[in-house]
Amino acid sequence: MVRSTISSCIALILSASALAAAPTEFHASEKAVKLAKENLLIDTHIDVPYRLVDKWDDVTKATEGGDFDYPRAVAGGLNAPFMSIYIPAQLEKEGKGKSYLLANQLIDGMEAIAYRAPNKFAMAYSTNDIEKQFKAGIISIAMGMENGSPIEGELKNLHHFYDRGVRYITLAHSQSNHISDSSYDLRRQWKGLSPFGKELVVEMNNVGMLIDVSHISDAAFYQVMELSKVPVIASHSSLRKYTPGFERNMDDEMLKALKKNGGVIQINFGSSFVTSNANSWYDQRDEAQKEAEAKGENRTDFRAAYLKRNPFPFASLEQVLDHIDHVVKLIGIDHVGIGSDYDGVGDSLPIGLKDVSSYPNLVQGLLDRNYSEEDIKKILGGNTMRVWKAAEQYAATH
Ligand SMILES: [Zn+2]
């Protein structure tokens, strides 16, 4: 994981693909399975669209690889994944039109899934769609755009992507773009949001497009807090408390600001977001790799040998629950949700949370920590629905 340069959830797929999958040894109780299946379960960040660009698969049926497919989503009780329209940061630099084109193609891909299997999937453009389709037993495909680069400096493109069904935009990804600085990019060209970024935030409120503060720099986050009239989401972030120095996660002061804003942080399951050990494993390996490559060693061979010498320190389900607990203790039960980053963080997922069939394990963990059913409902989907409804209501009156 090369955080300061090209790092991304997606980049991690490449670097983590050699990690050995650990066995899943969790058994959720009947009660936990029932809670996951009978309540609305929204995951605000799943990277199926770009996974299918890398290697096409029919996720309306069981697939061999990947973290998401229809049968596993049903087993896990997942009702509404926000599919990530992920645009690599370097495309913006390759010239106008490229980010816009890819975003449209990835949206086409999601529509294709819904059209191919209308008894299993349907596109969701509103909280009303989500509720209707949940009752009908159909999985909703909602869309969030990861990287605002396809806006390409024109508010009309915001309207275009809203019309195509995108309902949140992560302002930047692994590099500073024309909208905002990125937590991974040390250049900080805008010292937060660009002048256009500030204009865009206002217009996103007006059209009902949720603002996603994951990936952006701290300065950009606080500027969004000042500007946004609507609660925001952090669609797939975890806590800096457990990963000190990792700006991609949120610290306690930011959580307090998020509470004031009324927003929700959806916790990322990727091990490197959950523990410092896993986070620094990548740094250390990449450091060693640079030296090895300078000596002419082959990257693939080096990585295999390195992994053998230094087994990857997978985070645990309990450690993911610690993140949820801390948010609840600090700012309350109304501000936390699920943003797993499935299909975006390679094989680095915690034991017990390996794919979309695993949500009942998370519910079991919450039950074991004495969360009430009402609280669990909020975490699974209620909080995200509240924020989305607030965005819809604001847009309806502006
Ligand atoms: Zn991401």
Short mmCIF file of C-alpha atoms and ligand atoms in Angstrom, two decimals:
data_model
loop_
_atom_site.label_atom_id
_atom_site.label_comp_id
_atom_site.label_asym_id
_atom_site.label_seq_id
_atom_site.Cartn_x
_atom_site.Cartn_y
_atom_site.Cartn_z
CA MET A 1 0.00 0.00 0.00
CA VAL A 2 1.70 3.18 -1.19
CA ARG A 3 -0.37 5.72 0.64
CA SER A 4 1.43 8.90 -0.28
CA THR A 5 1.35 8.19 -4.01
CA ILE A 6 -1.24 5.96 -5.64
CA SER A 7 -2.75 4.38 -2.62
CA SER A 8 -6.40 3.50 -2.67
CA CYS A 9 -8.69 0.78 -1.56
CA ILE A 10 -8.33 -0.57 -5.05
CA ALA A 11 -4.54 -0.32 -5.06
CA LEU A 12 -4.67 -2.49 -2.00
CA ILE A 13 -6.26 -5.30 -4.01
CA LEU A 14 -3.08 -5.56 -5.99
CA SER A 15 -0.80 -5.43 -3.00
CA ALA A 16 -2.85 -7.72 -0.82
CA SER A 17 -3.82 -10.31 -3.38
CA ALA A 18 -1.17 -12.69 -2.16
CA LEU A 19 -2.42 -12.70 1.42
CA ALA A 20 -3.54 -16.13 2.51
CA ALA A 21 -7.22 -16.22 3.40
CA ALA A 22 -7.72 -17.19 7.02
CA PRO A 23 -10.54 -19.56 7.89
CA THR A 24 -13.82 -18.15 9.15
CA GLU A 25 -14.63 -19.63 12.52
CA PHE A 26 -17.57 -17.55 13.62
CA HIS A 27 -21.05 -18.86 14.10
CA ALA A 28 -23.78 -16.31 14.49
CA SER A 29 -26.79 -17.34 16.56
CA GLU A 30 -30.23 -17.73 15.02
CA LYS A 31 -31.18 -14.42 16.63
CA ALA A 32 -28.27 -12.59 14.97
CA VAL A 33 -29.05 -14.09 11.56
CA LYS A 34 -32.70 -13.11 12.00
CA LEU A 35 -31.79 -9.53 12.95
CA ALA A 36 -29.51 -9.19 9.91
CA LYS A 37 -32.11 -10.64 7.57
CA GLU A 38 -35.26 -9.00 8.88
CA ASN A 39 -33.97 -5.45 9.22
CA LEU A 40 -32.86 -3.03 6.56
CA LEU A 41 -29.11 -3.48 6.07
CA ILE A 42 -27.26 -0.80 4.10
CA ASP A 43 -23.53 -0.96 3.37
CA THR A 44 -22.33 2.40 2.05
CA HIS A 45 -19.20 1.20 0.28
CA ILE A 46 -18.80 -1.89 -1.89
CA ASP A 47 -16.40 -1.88 -4.84
CA VAL A 48 -18.18 -4.23 -7.24
CA PRO A 49 -18.19 -1.82 -10.24
CA TYR A 50 -14.41 -1.56 -10.51
CA ARG A 51 -13.91 -5.23 -9.56
CA LEU A 52 -15.88 -6.10 -12.70
CA VAL A 53 -13.67 -3.81 -14.79
CA ASP A 54 -10.62 -5.73 -13.61
CA LYS A 55 -12.26 -9.13 -14.08
CA TRP A 56 -15.81 -9.45 -15.32
CA ASP A 57 -18.09 -11.79 -13.43
CA ASP A 58 -21.84 -12.29 -13.14
CA VAL A 59 -22.56 -11.27 -9.54
CA THR A 60 -26.25 -12.10 -9.94
CA LYS A 61 -25.04 -15.68 -9.38
CA ALA A 62 -22.44 -17.22 -7.07
CA THR A 63 -18.93 -16.12 -8.06
CA GLU A 64 -15.66 -17.84 -7.23
CA GLY A 65 -13.71 -14.80 -6.14
CA GLY A 66 -14.64 -11.41 -4.77
CA ASP A 67 -16.49 -10.43 -1.62
CA PHE A 68 -19.94 -9.85 -3.13
CA ASP A 69 -22.44 -11.89 -5.08
CA TYR A 70 -26.20 -12.37 -4.89
CA PRO A 71 -26.34 -15.63 -2.90
CA ARG A 72 -23.84 -14.36 -0.33
CA ALA A 73 -25.64 -11.00 -0.04
CA VAL A 74 -28.88 -12.87 0.71
CA ALA A 75 -27.13 -15.08 3.27
CA GLY A 76 -25.73 -11.98 4.99
CA GLY A 77 -29.01 -10.07 4.97
CA LEU A 78 -27.62 -7.24 2.81
CA ASN A 79 -30.47 -5.17 1.32
CA ALA A 80 -28.86 -2.07 -0.07
CA PRO A 81 -25.20 -1.88 -1.07
CA PHE A 82 -23.96 1.51 -2.22
CA MET A 83 -21.89 0.42 -5.20
CA SER A 84 -18.79 2.53 -5.55
CA ILE A 85 -18.36 4.33 -8.86
CA TYR A 86 -14.61 4.46 -8.23
CA ILE A 87 -12.50 6.67 -10.46
CA PRO A 88 -8.70 6.30 -10.15
CA ALA A 89 -7.06 9.61 -9.29
CA GLN A 90 -4.58 9.58 -12.16
CA LEU A 91 -7.37 9.73 -14.78
CA GLU A 92 -7.98 13.41 -14.02
CA LYS A 93 -4.38 14.13 -14.96
CA GLU A 94 -4.67 12.15 -18.18
CA GLY A 95 -7.07 14.72 -19.59
CA LYS A 96 -10.60 15.99 -19.65
CA GLY A 97 -13.31 13.48 -20.40
CA LYS A 98 -11.61 10.35 -19.10
CA SER A 99 -13.05 10.40 -15.55
CA TYR A 100 -16.48 11.36 -16.89
CA LEU A 101 -16.40 8.50 -19.39
CA LEU A 102 -15.40 5.84 -16.87
CA ALA A 103 -18.02 7.01 -14.36
CA ASN A 104 -20.75 6.65 -16.98
CA GLN A 105 -19.48 3.21 -17.98
CA LEU A 106 -19.41 1.99 -14.38
CA ILE A 107 -22.99 3.23 -13.87
CA ASP A 108 -23.99 1.36 -17.06
CA GLY A 109 -22.49 -1.76 -15.49
CA MET A 110 -24.67 -1.45 -12.40
CA GLU A 111 -27.80 -0.91 -14.51
CA ALA A 112 -26.88 -4.04 -16.44
CA ILE A 113 -26.95 -6.09 -13.22
CA ALA A 114 -30.41 -4.80 -12.33
CA TYR A 115 -31.75 -5.44 -15.87
CA ARG A 116 -30.18 -8.90 -16.06
CA ALA A 117 -31.78 -10.09 -12.82
CA PRO A 118 -34.87 -7.96 -12.11
CA ASN A 119 -36.19 -10.52 -9.61
CA LYS A 120 -33.00 -10.13 -7.55
CA PHE A 121 -31.78 -6.54 -8.00
CA ALA A 122 -33.23 -3.10 -8.70
CA MET A 123 -31.65 0.33 -8.88
CA ALA A 124 -32.48 2.59 -5.92
CA TYR A 125 -32.65 6.35 -6.39
CA SER A 126 -34.41 7.33 -3.17
CA THR A 127 -35.05 6.21 0.40
CA ASN A 128 -38.54 5.38 -0.83
CA ASP A 129 -37.09 2.94 -3.40
CA ILE A 130 -34.97 1.34 -0.68
CA GLU A 131 -37.98 0.79 1.58
CA LYS A 132 -40.23 -0.47 -1.22
CA GLN A 133 -37.64 -2.91 -2.55
CA PHE A 134 -36.74 -4.11 0.94
CA LYS A 135 -40.38 -5.06 1.48
CA ALA A 136 -40.45 -6.79 -1.91
CA GLY A 137 -37.34 -8.85 -1.09
CA ILE A 138 -35.25 -7.27 -3.86
CA ILE A 139 -31.71 -6.04 -3.27
CA SER A 140 -31.37 -2.32 -3.99
CA ILE A 141 -28.35 -1.09 -5.90
CA ALA A 142 -27.59 2.45 -4.75
CA MET A 143 -24.57 4.30 -6.11
CA GLY A 144 -21.91 6.51 -4.59
CA MET A 145 -19.14 8.09 -6.66
CA GLU A 146 -15.67 7.66 -5.16
CA ASN A 147 -13.75 10.70 -6.41
CA GLY A 148 -15.43 13.87 -7.67
CA SER A 149 -13.11 14.09 -10.68
CA PRO A 150 -15.88 13.20 -13.20
CA ILE A 151 -17.57 16.51 -12.33
CA GLU A 152 -14.74 18.11 -14.32
CA GLY A 153 -15.35 21.59 -12.98
CA GLU A 154 -18.93 21.90 -14.25
CA LEU A 155 -22.02 21.95 -12.08
CA LYS A 156 -24.04 20.56 -14.97
CA ASN A 157 -22.09 17.30 -14.55
CA LEU A 158 -23.24 17.13 -10.92
CA HIS A 159 -26.81 17.26 -12.22
CA HIS A 160 -25.97 14.68 -14.89
CA PHE A 161 -24.68 12.16 -12.35
CA TYR A 162 -27.55 12.88 -9.98
CA ASP A 163 -29.93 12.15 -12.88
CA ARG A 164 -28.08 8.89 -13.53
CA GLY A 165 -28.69 7.85 -9.91
CA VAL A 166 -25.52 8.68 -8.00
CA ARG A 167 -26.50 9.70 -4.47
CA TYR A 168 -23.19 10.50 -2.79
CA ILE A 169 -19.85 11.82 -3.95
CA THR A 170 -16.55 11.26 -2.16
CA LEU A 171 -15.00 14.63 -2.97
CA ALA A 172 -11.47 13.33 -3.64
CA HIS A 173 -9.66 10.01 -3.65
CA SER A 174 -5.95 9.24 -3.24
CA GLN A 175 -4.72 12.51 -4.76
CA SER A 176 -5.77 16.11 -4.55
CA ASN A 177 -8.19 16.85 -7.41
CA HIS A 178 -9.92 19.97 -8.76
CA ILE A 179 -12.38 19.85 -5.82
CA SER A 180 -10.43 18.99 -2.69
CA ASP A 181 -7.17 17.93 -1.08
CA SER A 182 -6.77 14.26 -0.20
CA SER A 183 -5.62 12.78 3.11
CA TYR A 184 -3.10 10.64 1.22
CA ASP A 185 -1.62 13.53 -0.79
CA LEU A 186 0.93 15.63 1.06
CA ARG A 187 0.89 18.51 -1.45
CA ARG A 188 -2.27 20.18 -0.01
CA GLN A 189 -2.64 22.45 -3.03
CA TRP A 190 -5.95 23.94 -1.84
CA LYS A 191 -5.42 23.90 1.93
CA GLY A 192 -8.78 22.12 2.04
CA LEU A 193 -11.40 22.63 -0.65
CA SER A 194 -10.77 24.45 -3.93
CA PRO A 195 -12.94 27.52 -4.73
CA PHE A 196 -14.94 25.27 -7.10
CA GLY A 197 -15.14 22.61 -4.38
CA LYS A 198 -16.82 25.13 -2.08
CA GLU A 199 -19.36 25.97 -4.77
CA LEU A 200 -19.92 22.28 -5.43
CA VAL A 201 -20.68 21.47 -1.77
CA VAL A 202 -23.47 24.08 -1.76
CA GLU A 203 -24.94 22.75 -4.99
CA MET A 204 -24.69 19.13 -3.75
CA ASN A 205 -26.90 20.14 -0.82
CA ASN A 206 -29.33 21.81 -3.22
CA VAL A 207 -29.75 18.77 -5.50
CA GLY A 208 -29.81 16.15 -2.72
CA MET A 209 -26.39 14.63 -3.37
CA LEU A 210 -24.83 13.46 -0.09
CA ILE A 211 -21.32 14.68 0.65
CA ASP A 212 -18.88 11.91 1.55
CA VAL A 213 -15.94 13.12 3.65
CA SER A 214 -13.96 9.87 3.50
CA HIS A 215 -10.53 10.30 1.85
CA ILE A 216 -10.35 14.11 2.07
CA SER A 217 -7.83 16.03 4.20
CA ASP A 218 -8.69 17.26 7.69
CA ALA A 219 -8.78 20.88 6.49
CA ALA A 220 -11.22 19.96 3.71
CA PHE A 221 -13.37 18.06 6.23
CA TYR A 222 -13.70 21.10 8.51
CA GLN A 223 -14.53 23.35 5.55
CA VAL A 224 -17.30 20.93 4.56
CA MET A 225 -18.57 21.04 8.15
CA GLU A 226 -18.80 24.84 7.86
CA LEU A 227 -20.50 24.83 4.47
CA SER A 228 -22.89 21.88 4.45
CA LYS A 229 -26.46 22.56 5.53
CA VAL A 230 -27.16 18.82 5.44
CA PRO A 231 -25.68 15.93 7.47
CA VAL A 232 -22.77 14.25 5.66
CA ILE A 233 -21.42 10.71 5.60
CA ALA A 234 -17.95 9.24 5.94
CA SER A 235 -18.87 6.31 3.72
CA HIS A 236 -15.92 4.03 4.57
CA SER A 237 -13.70 5.44 7.31
CA SER A 238 -12.58 4.07 10.65
CA LEU A 239 -11.01 5.71 13.69
CA ARG A 240 -7.61 7.33 14.06
CA LYS A 241 -7.72 6.43 17.75
CA TYR A 242 -6.71 2.89 16.76
CA THR A 243 -4.43 3.92 13.85
CA PRO A 244 -2.55 7.00 15.14
CA GLY A 245 -1.14 9.21 12.41
CA PHE A 246 -3.36 7.72 9.68
CA GLU A 247 -5.23 10.79 8.41
CA ARG A 248 -7.51 8.66 6.21
CA ASN A 249 -9.35 7.71 9.45
CA MET A 250 -11.26 10.19 11.67
CA ASP A 251 -10.05 11.50 15.03
CA ASP A 252 -12.20 12.31 18.06
CA GLU A 253 -12.44 16.05 17.31
CA MET A 254 -13.74 15.26 13.84
CA LEU A 255 -16.28 12.83 15.30
CA LYS A 256 -17.55 15.60 17.58
CA ALA A 257 -17.89 17.93 14.59
CA LEU A 258 -19.71 15.14 12.73
CA LYS A 259 -22.18 14.82 15.59
CA LYS A 260 -22.87 18.54 15.43
CA ASN A 261 -23.46 18.21 11.71
CA GLY A 262 -25.82 15.25 12.31
CA GLY A 263 -23.77 12.97 10.07
CA VAL A 264 -22.78 9.30 10.13
CA ILE A 265 -19.43 7.49 9.95
CA GLN A 266 -19.73 4.10 8.28
CA ILE A 267 -16.94 1.90 9.60
CA ASN A 268 -14.45 0.39 7.14
CA PHE A 269 -13.63 -3.31 7.80
CA GLY A 270 -10.25 -3.42 5.99
CA SER A 271 -7.56 -4.55 8.47
CA SER A 272 -5.28 -1.61 7.69
CA PHE A 273 -8.13 0.77 8.66
CA VAL A 274 -8.75 -1.12 11.88
CA THR A 275 -5.33 -1.63 13.48
CA SER A 276 -1.94 0.07 13.42
CA ASN A 277 -0.26 -3.32 13.09
CA ALA A 278 -1.96 -4.10 9.80
CA ASN A 279 -1.54 -0.51 8.65
CA SER A 280 2.21 -0.46 9.17
CA TRP A 281 2.67 -3.98 7.73
CA TYR A 282 2.15 -2.50 4.26
CA ASP A 283 4.57 0.37 4.89
CA GLN A 284 7.26 -2.00 6.08
CA ARG A 285 6.79 -4.41 3.22
CA ASP A 286 6.87 -1.61 0.64
CA GLU A 287 10.04 -0.22 2.19
CA ALA A 288 11.73 -3.63 2.04
CA GLN A 289 10.41 -4.14 -1.47
CA LYS A 290 12.03 -0.95 -2.71
CA GLU A 291 15.39 -2.19 -1.50
CA ALA A 292 14.86 -5.62 -3.02
CA GLU A 293 13.81 -4.18 -6.37
CA ALA A 294 16.84 -1.90 -6.39
CA LYS A 295 18.88 -5.09 -6.15
CA GLY A 296 17.03 -6.50 -9.13
CA GLU A 297 14.67 -8.83 -7.30
CA ASN A 298 11.32 -9.66 -8.92
CA ARG A 299 8.37 -7.99 -7.13
CA THR A 300 6.04 -10.99 -7.11
CA ASP A 301 8.73 -13.35 -5.80
CA PHE A 302 9.77 -10.81 -3.19
CA ARG A 303 6.20 -10.34 -1.93
CA ALA A 304 5.58 -14.08 -1.63
CA ALA A 305 8.81 -14.55 0.34
CA TYR A 306 8.11 -11.48 2.51
CA LEU A 307 4.63 -12.70 3.39
CA LYS A 308 6.08 -16.06 4.42
CA ARG A 309 8.57 -14.37 6.72
CA ASN A 310 6.07 -11.78 8.01
CA PRO A 311 2.51 -13.15 8.17
CA PHE A 312 -0.14 -10.47 7.67
CA PRO A 313 -1.62 -9.34 11.02
CA PHE A 314 -5.33 -9.61 10.26
CA ALA A 315 -7.59 -7.44 12.39
CA SER A 316 -10.29 -9.25 14.35
CA LEU A 317 -14.04 -8.84 14.39
CA GLU A 318 -13.69 -7.67 18.00
CA GLN A 319 -11.38 -4.87 16.88
CA VAL A 320 -13.93 -3.72 14.29
CA LEU A 321 -16.52 -3.69 17.08
CA ASP A 322 -14.15 -1.53 19.17
CA HIS A 323 -14.41 1.16 16.46
CA ILE A 324 -18.22 1.06 16.58
CA ASP A 325 -18.16 1.14 20.40
CA HIS A 326 -15.91 4.17 20.49
CA VAL A 327 -18.13 6.17 18.13
CA VAL A 328 -21.19 5.27 20.21
CA LYS A 329 -19.47 6.20 23.49
CA LEU A 330 -18.13 9.49 22.15
CA ILE A 331 -21.00 10.84 20.03
CA GLY A 332 -23.94 8.45 20.46
CA ILE A 333 -25.74 5.63 18.70
CA ASP A 334 -27.18 7.83 15.91
CA HIS A 335 -23.90 8.44 14.09
CA VAL A 336 -22.44 5.06 13.11
CA GLY A 337 -23.10 2.66 10.25
CA ILE A 338 -21.45 0.08 7.98
CA GLY A 339 -19.10 0.90 5.07
CA SER A 340 -17.20 -2.37 4.74
CA ASP A 341 -15.14 -1.60 1.60
CA TYR A 342 -15.85 -5.16 0.39
CA ASP A 343 -14.21 -5.80 -2.99
CA GLY A 344 -12.01 -2.76 -2.28
CA VAL A 345 -9.46 -4.00 0.25
CA GLY A 346 -8.28 -7.29 -1.23
CA ASP A 347 -7.72 -10.23 1.08
CA SER A 348 -6.98 -8.05 4.10
CA LEU A 349 -10.44 -8.41 5.67
CA PRO A 350 -10.74 -9.42 9.32
CA ILE A 351 -11.35 -13.00 10.30
CA GLY A 352 -15.12 -13.36 10.67
CA LEU A 353 -15.92 -10.51 8.24
CA LYS A 354 -14.58 -11.96 5.01
CA ASP A 355 -17.46 -11.16 2.67
CA VAL A 356 -21.08 -9.98 2.41
CA SER A 357 -22.35 -13.18 4.01
CA SER A 358 -20.62 -12.09 7.27
CA TYR A 359 -22.93 -9.34 8.59
CA PRO A 360 -24.67 -11.75 11.03
CA ASN A 361 -21.26 -12.19 12.73
CA LEU A 362 -21.11 -8.44 13.26
CA VAL A 363 -24.64 -8.48 14.66
CA GLN A 364 -23.68 -11.35 16.98
CA GLY A 365 -20.75 -9.27 18.22
CA LEU A 366 -23.08 -6.33 18.90
CA LEU A 367 -25.51 -8.57 20.78
CA ASP A 368 -22.60 -9.95 22.83
CA ARG A 369 -21.73 -6.35 23.72
CA ASN A 370 -25.30 -5.76 24.90
CA TYR A 371 -26.50 -3.54 22.08
CA SER A 372 -30.31 -3.49 21.98
CA GLU A 373 -32.23 -4.50 18.87
CA GLU A 374 -33.20 -0.86 18.35
CA ASP A 375 -29.54 0.18 18.45
CA ILE A 376 -28.55 -2.60 16.06
CA LYS A 377 -31.24 -1.47 13.60
CA LYS A 378 -29.74 2.03 13.61
CA ILE A 379 -26.24 0.71 12.90
CA LEU A 380 -27.41 -1.65 10.15
CA GLY A 381 -29.34 0.94 8.19
CA GLY A 382 -31.42 3.35 10.25
CA ASN A 383 -28.74 5.99 10.67
CA THR A 384 -27.80 6.01 7.00
CA MET A 385 -31.48 6.28 6.03
CA ARG A 386 -31.95 9.22 8.39
CA VAL A 387 -29.12 11.16 6.75
CA TRP A 388 -30.23 10.28 3.23
CA LYS A 389 -33.79 11.42 4.06
CA ALA A 390 -32.44 14.68 5.44
CA ALA A 391 -30.63 15.28 2.12
CA GLU A 392 -33.81 14.51 0.18
CA GLN A 393 -35.88 16.84 2.33
CA TYR A 394 -33.41 19.71 2.07
CA ALA A 395 -33.28 19.35 -1.73
CA ALA A 396 -37.08 19.28 -1.96
CA THR A 397 -37.25 22.71 -0.35
CA HIS A 398 -34.29 24.40 -2.10
ZN ZN B 1 -11.84 4.35 -0.66
#
